[in-house]
Amino acid sequence: MSPFVPHPLLRGPHAQTLGAKFLRSETGIHFRRETWDTPDGDILELDFADVPGRTWAQLGDRAPVGVLLHGLEGCARTGYAHATYRAFAARGIRPVGMNYRSCGGAMPRAHRMYHAGETSDPRHVIERLADRFGVPLVAIGFSLGANILLKLQGEWGAESPLAAAAVVSPPFDLAAGVARIERGFSKVYSRYLTRRLKGKLRLRLEEFAELDLDAAAGLAGSTLRDFDEHVTAPLHGFEDAADYYARCSSGSFVGAIRTPTLVIRSLDDPFLAEDVPRAALAANPATELLLSAHGGHVAFLARGRRGGVRSWAEDTAGAWLAERV
């Protein structure tokens, strides 16, 4: 795997991170939406991606399937999702993206949302896809989705239905990451994500009125930790934010992973702390760490053809996964 070299006009962590949001293409792919029922009476929305010239039909019934898990308040049709679907399809993998509850457009029916340690929904999706298609499956997760995928892989251990997995910009210590995003310019990211979460909470205030959570405090808070303390934690059965972070941080699960898993992280990530468990990853023969000095958060934009941008992490992960199916 070639090392990451940032685009000459996008050298800093914030230039990378913001450039990834605004410079990646989100057009040209056709999506087929499927809505699946969940065991608890809710719904999940999946987007099956048809890349021009490499559609599901053209790749054929025997082609492996690749599942994408997106980041906090993202969806299965973001810029990095498009880049991933192209990388998958170019290597003969049929791509599908999973939208977490409330992220695909429809609001959940159940009295819950999603969070960094919620693995029951992706477990349900991956196992159902394995049964339905009967071909090798791979998965890739970004940011919060990377934490979820690592945790799920650790929970599965040797029983994982995946042939391989890859994660980009995973947090390993959620508490440290939430603290890091409140420093310096990174507060901009925290405020943006917190506003989005509050917007969804406002839509469900009446529905959540009888639950044991302080919605008013969640709306009054200004940080992600405030929201997690008053909403995420009590809504999903945790004592408080500290309990939520401790029980759901992926760093506690990497030692139990038994399926080949690639980890891509940058040292200048403005969202995350210096929390990479290098010793645990090195000691596990199933995990491979690709640590870059630069790259920002879910960015890794390199120079493309004619001076444009190339999504290095998605290309690298796609090639690595394709070699294992």
mmCIF file of C-alpha atoms in Angstrom:
data_model
loop_
_atom_site.group_PDB
_atom_site.id
_atom_site.type_symbol
_atom_site.label_atom_id
_atom_site.label_comp_id
_atom_site.label_asym_id
_atom_site.label_seq_id
_atom_site.Cartn_x
_atom_site.Cartn_y
_atom_site.Cartn_z
ATOM 1 C CA MET A 1 0.000 0.000 0.000
ATOM 2 C CA SER A 2 1.398 3.362 -1.027
ATOM 3 C CA PRO A 3 1.713 6.024 1.710
ATOM 4 C CA PHE A 4 -0.686 8.931 1.760
ATOM 5 C CA VAL A 5 0.564 12.179 0.228
ATOM 6 C CA PRO A 6 -1.868 15.065 0.747
ATOM 7 C CA HIS A 7 -3.040 17.174 -2.147
ATOM 8 C CA PRO A 8 -0.652 20.167 -2.364
ATOM 9 C CA LEU A 9 -3.523 22.612 -1.834
ATOM 10 C CA LEU A 10 -4.977 20.639 1.099
ATOM 11 C CA ARG A 11 -2.062 20.066 3.444
ATOM 12 C CA GLY A 12 -3.461 20.879 6.897
ATOM 13 C CA PRO A 13 -5.926 18.772 8.919
ATOM 14 C CA HIS A 14 -8.762 21.268 8.611
ATOM 15 C CA ALA A 15 -8.140 21.845 4.900
ATOM 16 C CA GLN A 16 -8.331 18.076 4.445
ATOM 17 C CA THR A 17 -11.420 17.617 6.625
ATOM 18 C CA LEU A 18 -13.402 20.507 5.153
ATOM 19 C CA GLY A 19 -12.168 19.788 1.643
ATOM 20 C CA ALA A 20 -13.492 16.251 1.960
ATOM 21 C CA LYS A 21 -16.940 17.589 2.751
ATOM 22 C CA PHE A 22 -17.113 20.095 -0.091
ATOM 23 C CA LEU A 23 -14.901 18.699 -2.867
ATOM 24 C CA ARG A 24 -16.014 15.088 -3.150
ATOM 25 C CA SER A 25 -18.552 14.283 -5.834
ATOM 26 C CA GLU A 26 -22.009 13.204 -4.690
ATOM 27 C CA THR A 27 -23.448 12.615 -8.145
ATOM 28 C CA GLY A 28 -23.377 9.986 -10.863
ATOM 29 C CA ILE A 29 -24.459 6.949 -8.849
ATOM 30 C CA HIS A 30 -27.965 5.501 -8.973
ATOM 31 C CA PHE A 31 -29.435 4.223 -5.710
ATOM 32 C CA ARG A 32 -32.073 1.591 -5.118
ATOM 33 C CA ARG A 33 -33.638 2.055 -1.680
ATOM 34 C CA GLU A 34 -34.877 -0.907 0.333
ATOM 35 C CA THR A 35 -36.663 -0.556 3.671
ATOM 36 C CA TRP A 36 -36.207 -3.454 6.057
ATOM 37 C CA ASP A 37 -38.115 -4.250 9.238
ATOM 38 C CA THR A 38 -36.072 -4.777 12.387
ATOM 39 C CA PRO A 39 -36.702 -7.381 15.110
ATOM 40 C CA ASP A 40 -37.920 -4.632 17.486
ATOM 41 C CA GLY A 41 -40.544 -3.291 15.095
ATOM 42 C CA ASP A 42 -38.564 -0.423 13.589
ATOM 43 C CA ILE A 43 -37.219 0.098 10.070
ATOM 44 C CA LEU A 44 -33.805 0.399 8.452
ATOM 45 C CA GLU A 45 -33.149 1.993 5.072
ATOM 46 C CA LEU A 46 -30.507 0.495 2.792
ATOM 47 C CA ASP A 47 -29.112 2.055 -0.376
ATOM 48 C CA PHE A 48 -27.913 -0.368 -3.052
ATOM 49 C CA ALA A 49 -25.499 1.600 -5.236
ATOM 50 C CA ASP A 50 -25.277 1.159 -9.000
ATOM 51 C CA VAL A 51 -22.064 2.693 -10.343
ATOM 52 C CA PRO A 52 -22.300 3.455 -14.088
ATOM 53 C CA GLY A 53 -20.578 0.730 -16.079
ATOM 54 C CA ARG A 54 -20.255 -1.468 -12.978
ATOM 55 C CA THR A 55 -23.822 -1.902 -11.765
ATOM 56 C CA TRP A 56 -25.027 -4.777 -9.608
ATOM 57 C CA ALA A 57 -26.478 -6.459 -12.682
ATOM 58 C CA GLN A 58 -23.260 -6.035 -14.651
ATOM 59 C CA LEU A 59 -21.064 -7.324 -11.818
ATOM 60 C CA GLY A 60 -23.217 -10.431 -11.562
ATOM 61 C CA ASP A 61 -24.727 -12.626 -8.871
ATOM 62 C CA ARG A 62 -21.414 -14.166 -7.852
ATOM 63 C CA ALA A 63 -19.668 -10.883 -7.094
ATOM 64 C CA PRO A 64 -18.920 -10.205 -3.413
ATOM 65 C CA VAL A 65 -20.903 -7.572 -1.522
ATOM 66 C CA GLY A 66 -19.452 -4.613 0.388
ATOM 67 C CA VAL A 67 -21.388 -2.909 3.205
ATOM 68 C CA LEU A 68 -20.746 0.702 4.288
ATOM 69 C CA LEU A 69 -21.352 2.100 7.792
ATOM 70 C CA HIS A 70 -21.342 5.902 7.834
ATOM 71 C CA GLY A 71 -20.318 8.433 10.470
ATOM 72 C CA LEU A 72 -22.197 10.518 13.028
ATOM 73 C CA GLU A 73 -25.139 12.325 11.395
ATOM 74 C CA GLY A 74 -24.036 11.148 7.989
ATOM 75 C CA CYS A 75 -25.877 8.832 5.638
ATOM 76 C CA ALA A 76 -25.214 6.203 3.004
ATOM 77 C CA ARG A 77 -25.066 8.830 0.228
ATOM 78 C CA THR A 78 -22.298 11.138 1.487
ATOM 79 C CA GLY A 79 -19.188 12.046 -0.481
ATOM 80 C CA TYR A 80 -17.021 9.373 1.098
ATOM 81 C CA ALA A 81 -19.803 6.842 0.477
ATOM 82 C CA HIS A 82 -19.792 7.704 -3.246
ATOM 83 C CA ALA A 83 -15.998 7.352 -3.323
ATOM 84 C CA THR A 84 -16.260 3.982 -1.577
ATOM 85 C CA TYR A 85 -18.930 2.664 -3.926
ATOM 86 C CA ARG A 86 -16.779 3.585 -6.925
ATOM 87 C CA ALA A 87 -13.734 1.940 -5.342
ATOM 88 C CA PHE A 88 -15.742 -1.199 -4.589
ATOM 89 C CA ALA A 89 -17.395 -1.459 -7.991
ATOM 90 C CA ALA A 90 -14.100 -0.897 -9.828
ATOM 91 C CA ARG A 91 -12.767 -3.979 -8.052
ATOM 92 C CA GLY A 92 -15.778 -6.196 -8.616
ATOM 93 C CA ILE A 93 -17.537 -5.663 -5.266
ATOM 94 C CA ARG A 94 -21.261 -4.849 -5.250
ATOM 95 C CA PRO A 95 -21.784 -1.892 -2.872
ATOM 96 C CA VAL A 96 -24.572 -1.218 -0.392
ATOM 97 C CA GLY A 97 -24.845 1.430 2.304
ATOM 98 C CA MET A 98 -26.734 1.122 5.572
ATOM 99 C CA ASN A 99 -28.477 4.198 6.992
ATOM 100 C CA TYR A 100 -28.750 4.240 10.776
ATOM 101 C CA ARG A 101 -32.128 4.900 12.337
ATOM 102 C CA SER A 102 -33.167 8.499 11.508
ATOM 103 C CA CYS A 103 -30.327 8.961 8.967
ATOM 104 C CA GLY A 104 -32.055 7.750 5.807
ATOM 105 C CA GLY A 105 -34.952 10.187 5.891
ATOM 106 C CA ALA A 106 -37.545 8.271 7.922
ATOM 107 C CA MET A 107 -37.749 8.806 11.670
ATOM 108 C CA PRO A 108 -37.539 5.699 13.871
ATOM 109 C CA ARG A 109 -40.641 4.069 15.300
ATOM 110 C CA ALA A 110 -38.918 2.717 18.398
ATOM 111 C CA HIS A 111 -37.960 4.866 21.388
ATOM 112 C CA ARG A 112 -34.290 4.872 20.441
ATOM 113 C CA MET A 113 -31.931 6.301 17.851
ATOM 114 C CA TYR A 114 -28.388 5.093 17.148
ATOM 115 C CA HIS A 115 -25.053 5.534 18.889
ATOM 116 C CA ALA A 116 -21.353 4.680 18.663
ATOM 117 C CA GLY A 117 -21.769 1.256 20.237
ATOM 118 C CA GLU A 118 -25.076 0.199 18.685
ATOM 119 C CA THR A 119 -24.188 -3.026 16.882
ATOM 120 C CA SER A 120 -27.529 -4.850 16.756
ATOM 121 C CA ASP A 121 -28.695 -3.090 13.577
ATOM 122 C CA PRO A 122 -25.500 -3.602 11.529
ATOM 123 C CA ARG A 123 -25.344 -7.166 12.846
ATOM 124 C CA HIS A 124 -28.900 -7.735 11.563
ATOM 125 C CA VAL A 125 -28.080 -6.151 8.181
ATOM 126 C CA ILE A 126 -24.807 -7.999 7.593
ATOM 127 C CA GLU A 127 -26.194 -11.372 8.632
ATOM 128 C CA ARG A 128 -29.277 -10.892 6.449
ATOM 129 C CA LEU A 129 -27.141 -9.886 3.458
ATOM 130 C CA ALA A 130 -24.983 -12.973 3.983
ATOM 131 C CA ASP A 131 -28.069 -15.208 3.980
ATOM 132 C CA ARG A 132 -29.642 -13.456 1.005
ATOM 133 C CA PHE A 133 -26.693 -13.392 -1.398
ATOM 134 C CA GLY A 134 -24.520 -16.309 -0.312
ATOM 135 C CA VAL A 135 -21.290 -14.618 -1.451
ATOM 136 C CA PRO A 136 -18.286 -13.260 0.463
ATOM 137 C CA LEU A 137 -19.073 -10.066 2.368
ATOM 138 C CA VAL A 138 -16.766 -7.220 3.342
ATOM 139 C CA ALA A 139 -17.550 -4.085 5.329
ATOM 140 C CA ILE A 140 -16.094 -0.615 5.751
ATOM 141 C CA GLY A 141 -16.850 1.912 8.493
ATOM 142 C CA PHE A 142 -16.094 5.619 8.775
ATOM 143 C CA SER A 143 -15.636 7.531 12.056
ATOM 144 C CA LEU A 144 -18.551 6.539 14.314
ATOM 145 C CA GLY A 145 -19.282 3.732 11.847
ATOM 146 C CA ALA A 146 -15.668 2.626 12.198
ATOM 147 C CA ASN A 147 -16.092 2.398 15.972
ATOM 148 C CA ILE A 148 -19.281 0.370 15.489
ATOM 149 C CA LEU A 149 -17.629 -1.991 13.012
ATOM 150 C CA LEU A 150 -14.583 -2.618 15.217
ATOM 151 C CA LYS A 151 -16.817 -3.258 18.225
ATOM 152 C CA LEU A 152 -19.015 -5.613 16.205
ATOM 153 C CA GLN A 153 -15.996 -7.487 14.870
ATOM 154 C CA GLY A 154 -14.751 -7.908 18.435
ATOM 155 C CA GLU A 155 -18.148 -9.153 19.584
ATOM 156 C CA TRP A 156 -18.291 -11.651 16.732
ATOM 157 C CA GLY A 157 -14.722 -12.838 17.119
ATOM 158 C CA ALA A 158 -14.164 -15.976 15.062
ATOM 159 C CA GLU A 159 -17.892 -16.131 14.212
ATOM 160 C CA SER A 160 -17.869 -13.028 11.982
ATOM 161 C CA PRO A 161 -19.691 -13.558 8.664
ATOM 162 C CA LEU A 162 -17.336 -11.022 7.053
ATOM 163 C CA ALA A 163 -14.388 -12.072 4.921
ATOM 164 C CA ALA A 164 -12.615 -8.823 5.839
ATOM 165 C CA ALA A 165 -13.272 -5.312 7.150
ATOM 166 C CA ALA A 166 -11.710 -1.872 6.930
ATOM 167 C CA VAL A 167 -12.180 1.240 9.064
ATOM 168 C CA VAL A 168 -11.279 4.862 8.368
ATOM 169 C CA SER A 169 -10.722 7.418 11.143
ATOM 170 C CA PRO A 170 -12.018 5.258 14.010
ATOM 171 C CA PRO A 171 -12.153 6.616 17.556
ATOM 172 C CA PHE A 172 -10.673 4.147 20.024
ATOM 173 C CA ASP A 173 -11.451 6.185 23.170
ATOM 174 C CA LEU A 174 -14.785 7.993 22.834
ATOM 175 C CA ALA A 175 -14.339 10.119 25.953
ATOM 176 C CA ALA A 176 -10.942 11.355 24.781
ATOM 177 C CA GLY A 177 -12.324 12.089 21.325
ATOM 178 C CA VAL A 178 -15.250 14.102 22.658
ATOM 179 C CA ALA A 179 -12.796 16.125 24.749
ATOM 180 C CA ARG A 180 -10.481 16.672 21.774
ATOM 181 C CA ILE A 181 -13.217 18.005 19.507
ATOM 182 C CA GLU A 182 -13.916 20.780 22.037
ATOM 183 C CA ARG A 183 -10.447 22.314 21.578
ATOM 184 C CA GLY A 184 -9.525 25.056 19.137
ATOM 185 C CA PHE A 185 -11.059 25.203 15.680
ATOM 186 C CA SER A 186 -12.444 21.688 16.149
ATOM 187 C CA LYS A 187 -15.275 23.238 18.168
ATOM 188 C CA VAL A 188 -16.792 24.137 14.789
ATOM 189 C CA TYR A 189 -17.286 20.438 14.051
ATOM 190 C CA SER A 190 -18.700 19.757 17.499
ATOM 191 C CA ARG A 191 -21.244 22.566 17.261
ATOM 192 C CA TYR A 192 -22.336 21.446 13.785
ATOM 193 C CA LEU A 193 -22.914 17.852 14.869
ATOM 194 C CA THR A 194 -24.612 18.896 18.100
ATOM 195 C CA ARG A 195 -27.035 21.153 16.215
ATOM 196 C CA ARG A 196 -27.990 18.279 13.930
ATOM 197 C CA LEU A 197 -28.613 15.944 16.856
ATOM 198 C CA LYS A 198 -30.700 18.588 18.629
ATOM 199 C CA GLY A 199 -32.780 19.051 15.488
ATOM 200 C CA LYS A 200 -33.740 15.376 15.531
ATOM 201 C CA LEU A 201 -34.480 15.513 19.243
ATOM 202 C CA ARG A 202 -36.886 18.430 18.719
ATOM 203 C CA LEU A 203 -38.826 16.323 16.215
ATOM 204 C CA ARG A 204 -39.380 13.665 18.876
ATOM 205 C CA LEU A 205 -39.910 15.764 22.030
ATOM 206 C CA GLU A 206 -43.545 14.766 22.417
ATOM 207 C CA GLU A 207 -42.733 11.128 21.780
ATOM 208 C CA PHE A 208 -39.899 11.120 24.344
ATOM 209 C CA ALA A 209 -41.812 13.136 26.960
ATOM 210 C CA GLU A 210 -42.553 10.135 29.177
ATOM 211 C CA LEU A 211 -39.048 8.691 29.006
ATOM 212 C CA ASP A 212 -36.437 9.075 31.744
ATOM 213 C CA LEU A 213 -34.267 11.664 30.059
ATOM 214 C CA ASP A 214 -33.801 15.412 30.443
ATOM 215 C CA ALA A 215 -34.534 16.585 26.910
ATOM 216 C CA ALA A 216 -34.469 20.243 27.967
ATOM 217 C CA ALA A 217 -30.929 19.866 29.283
ATOM 218 C CA GLY A 218 -29.930 18.101 26.087
ATOM 219 C CA LEU A 219 -31.247 20.995 24.031
ATOM 220 C CA ALA A 220 -29.637 23.574 26.321
ATOM 221 C CA GLY A 221 -26.188 22.006 26.188
ATOM 222 C CA SER A 222 -23.611 23.177 23.683
ATOM 223 C CA THR A 223 -21.353 20.142 23.329
ATOM 224 C CA LEU A 224 -21.575 16.549 22.157
ATOM 225 C CA ARG A 225 -20.846 15.396 25.692
ATOM 226 C CA ASP A 226 -23.805 17.446 26.989
ATOM 227 C CA PHE A 227 -26.066 15.741 24.471
ATOM 228 C CA ASP A 228 -24.697 12.296 25.286
ATOM 229 C CA GLU A 229 -25.057 12.907 29.025
ATOM 230 C CA HIS A 230 -28.705 13.985 28.888
ATOM 231 C CA VAL A 231 -30.031 12.173 25.808
ATOM 232 C CA THR A 232 -27.869 9.453 24.223
ATOM 233 C CA ALA A 233 -26.927 7.704 27.457
ATOM 234 C CA PRO A 234 -30.340 7.536 29.183
ATOM 235 C CA LEU A 235 -32.165 6.827 25.910
ATOM 236 C CA HIS A 236 -30.053 3.724 25.325
ATOM 237 C CA GLY A 237 -29.682 2.333 28.839
ATOM 238 C CA PHE A 238 -26.358 3.804 29.980
ATOM 239 C CA GLU A 239 -25.869 5.380 33.405
ATOM 240 C CA ASP A 240 -24.319 8.539 31.962
ATOM 241 C CA ALA A 241 -21.995 9.719 29.216
ATOM 242 C CA ALA A 242 -18.940 8.285 30.964
ATOM 243 C CA ASP A 243 -20.567 4.847 31.151
ATOM 244 C CA TYR A 244 -21.598 5.085 27.487
ATOM 245 C CA TYR A 245 -18.082 5.984 26.370
ATOM 246 C CA ALA A 246 -16.407 3.343 28.521
ATOM 247 C CA ARG A 247 -18.647 0.512 27.351
ATOM 248 C CA CYS A 248 -18.680 1.434 23.663
ATOM 249 C CA SER A 249 -15.117 2.555 22.835
ATOM 250 C CA SER A 250 -13.701 0.289 20.150
ATOM 251 C CA GLY A 251 -10.267 0.151 21.779
ATOM 252 C CA SER A 252 -11.662 -2.393 24.240
ATOM 253 C CA PHE A 253 -12.673 -4.749 21.423
ATOM 254 C CA VAL A 254 -9.756 -4.797 18.968
ATOM 255 C CA GLY A 255 -7.993 -7.641 20.762
ATOM 256 C CA ALA A 256 -10.939 -9.978 20.106
ATOM 257 C CA ILE A 257 -11.092 -9.389 16.331
ATOM 258 C CA ARG A 258 -10.363 -12.537 14.333
ATOM 259 C CA THR A 259 -11.281 -11.431 10.785
ATOM 260 C CA PRO A 260 -8.690 -9.518 8.704
ATOM 261 C CA THR A 261 -9.266 -5.840 9.474
ATOM 262 C CA LEU A 262 -7.471 -2.774 8.100
ATOM 263 C CA VAL A 263 -7.318 0.352 10.273
ATOM 264 C CA ILE A 264 -6.599 3.716 8.600
ATOM 265 C CA ARG A 265 -5.938 6.701 10.884
ATOM 266 C CA SER A 266 -4.143 10.033 10.645
ATOM 267 C CA LEU A 267 -2.028 11.583 13.382
ATOM 268 C CA ASP A 268 -3.464 15.039 12.695
ATOM 269 C CA ASP A 269 -7.144 14.070 12.990
ATOM 270 C CA PRO A 270 -8.970 17.132 14.413
ATOM 271 C CA PHE A 271 -11.813 14.980 15.758
ATOM 272 C CA LEU A 272 -9.822 12.367 17.656
ATOM 273 C CA ALA A 273 -7.336 12.093 20.500
ATOM 274 C CA GLU A 274 -4.004 10.276 20.458
ATOM 275 C CA ASP A 275 -5.779 7.068 21.372
ATOM 276 C CA VAL A 276 -4.539 4.501 18.838
ATOM 277 C CA PRO A 277 -3.881 1.220 20.733
ATOM 278 C CA ARG A 278 -0.761 0.429 18.748
ATOM 279 C CA ALA A 279 0.379 -2.438 20.962
ATOM 280 C CA ALA A 280 -3.016 -4.175 20.893
ATOM 281 C CA LEU A 281 -3.317 -3.798 17.127
ATOM 282 C CA ALA A 282 0.250 -5.006 16.559
ATOM 283 C CA ALA A 283 -0.285 -8.014 18.830
ATOM 284 C CA ASN A 284 -3.398 -9.120 16.924
ATOM 285 C CA PRO A 285 -2.475 -10.903 13.669
ATOM 286 C CA ALA A 286 -5.945 -10.116 12.280
ATOM 287 C CA THR A 287 -5.514 -6.331 12.443
ATOM 288 C CA GLU A 288 -3.320 -4.148 10.254
ATOM 289 C CA LEU A 289 -2.688 -0.483 11.137
ATOM 290 C CA LEU A 290 -2.005 2.075 8.440
ATOM 291 C CA LEU A 291 -1.089 5.245 10.308
ATOM 292 C CA SER A 292 -0.488 8.438 8.352
ATOM 293 C CA ALA A 293 1.054 11.702 9.527
ATOM 294 C CA HIS A 294 -1.598 13.634 7.622
ATOM 295 C CA GLY A 295 -5.133 13.104 6.372
ATOM 296 C CA GLY A 296 -7.529 14.918 8.701
ATOM 297 C CA HIS A 297 -10.801 13.227 9.623
ATOM 298 C CA VAL A 298 -12.413 10.926 7.038
ATOM 299 C CA ALA A 299 -10.514 12.882 4.400
ATOM 300 C CA PHE A 300 -7.161 11.666 2.993
ATOM 301 C CA LEU A 301 -7.516 13.702 -0.186
ATOM 302 C CA ALA A 302 -4.613 13.142 -2.558
ATOM 303 C CA ARG A 303 -3.827 14.684 -5.915
ATOM 304 C CA GLY A 304 -5.902 13.145 -8.658
ATOM 305 C CA ARG A 305 -5.788 13.337 -12.389
ATOM 306 C CA ARG A 306 -5.551 16.830 -13.870
ATOM 307 C CA GLY A 307 -5.063 18.353 -10.429
ATOM 308 C CA GLY A 308 -8.359 17.155 -8.978
ATOM 309 C CA VAL A 309 -8.760 15.245 -5.729
ATOM 310 C CA ARG A 310 -8.493 11.503 -5.215
ATOM 311 C CA SER A 311 -9.988 9.669 -2.244
ATOM 312 C CA TRP A 312 -6.886 7.773 -1.120
ATOM 313 C CA ALA A 313 -8.403 6.016 1.913
ATOM 314 C CA GLU A 314 -11.374 4.648 -0.008
ATOM 315 C CA ASP A 315 -9.143 3.495 -2.873
ATOM 316 C CA THR A 316 -6.654 1.897 -0.481
ATOM 317 C CA ALA A 317 -9.336 0.164 1.583
ATOM 318 C CA GLY A 318 -11.176 -0.997 -1.539
ATOM 319 C CA ALA A 319 -8.028 -2.576 -2.991
ATOM 320 C CA TRP A 320 -7.116 -4.203 0.343
ATOM 321 C CA LEU A 321 -10.596 -5.679 0.803
ATOM 322 C CA ALA A 322 -10.801 -6.904 -2.791
ATOM 323 C CA GLU A 323 -7.659 -8.966 -2.236
ATOM 324 C CA ARG A 324 -9.434 -10.880 0.550
ATOM 325 C CA VAL A 325 -12.578 -12.025 -1.270
#
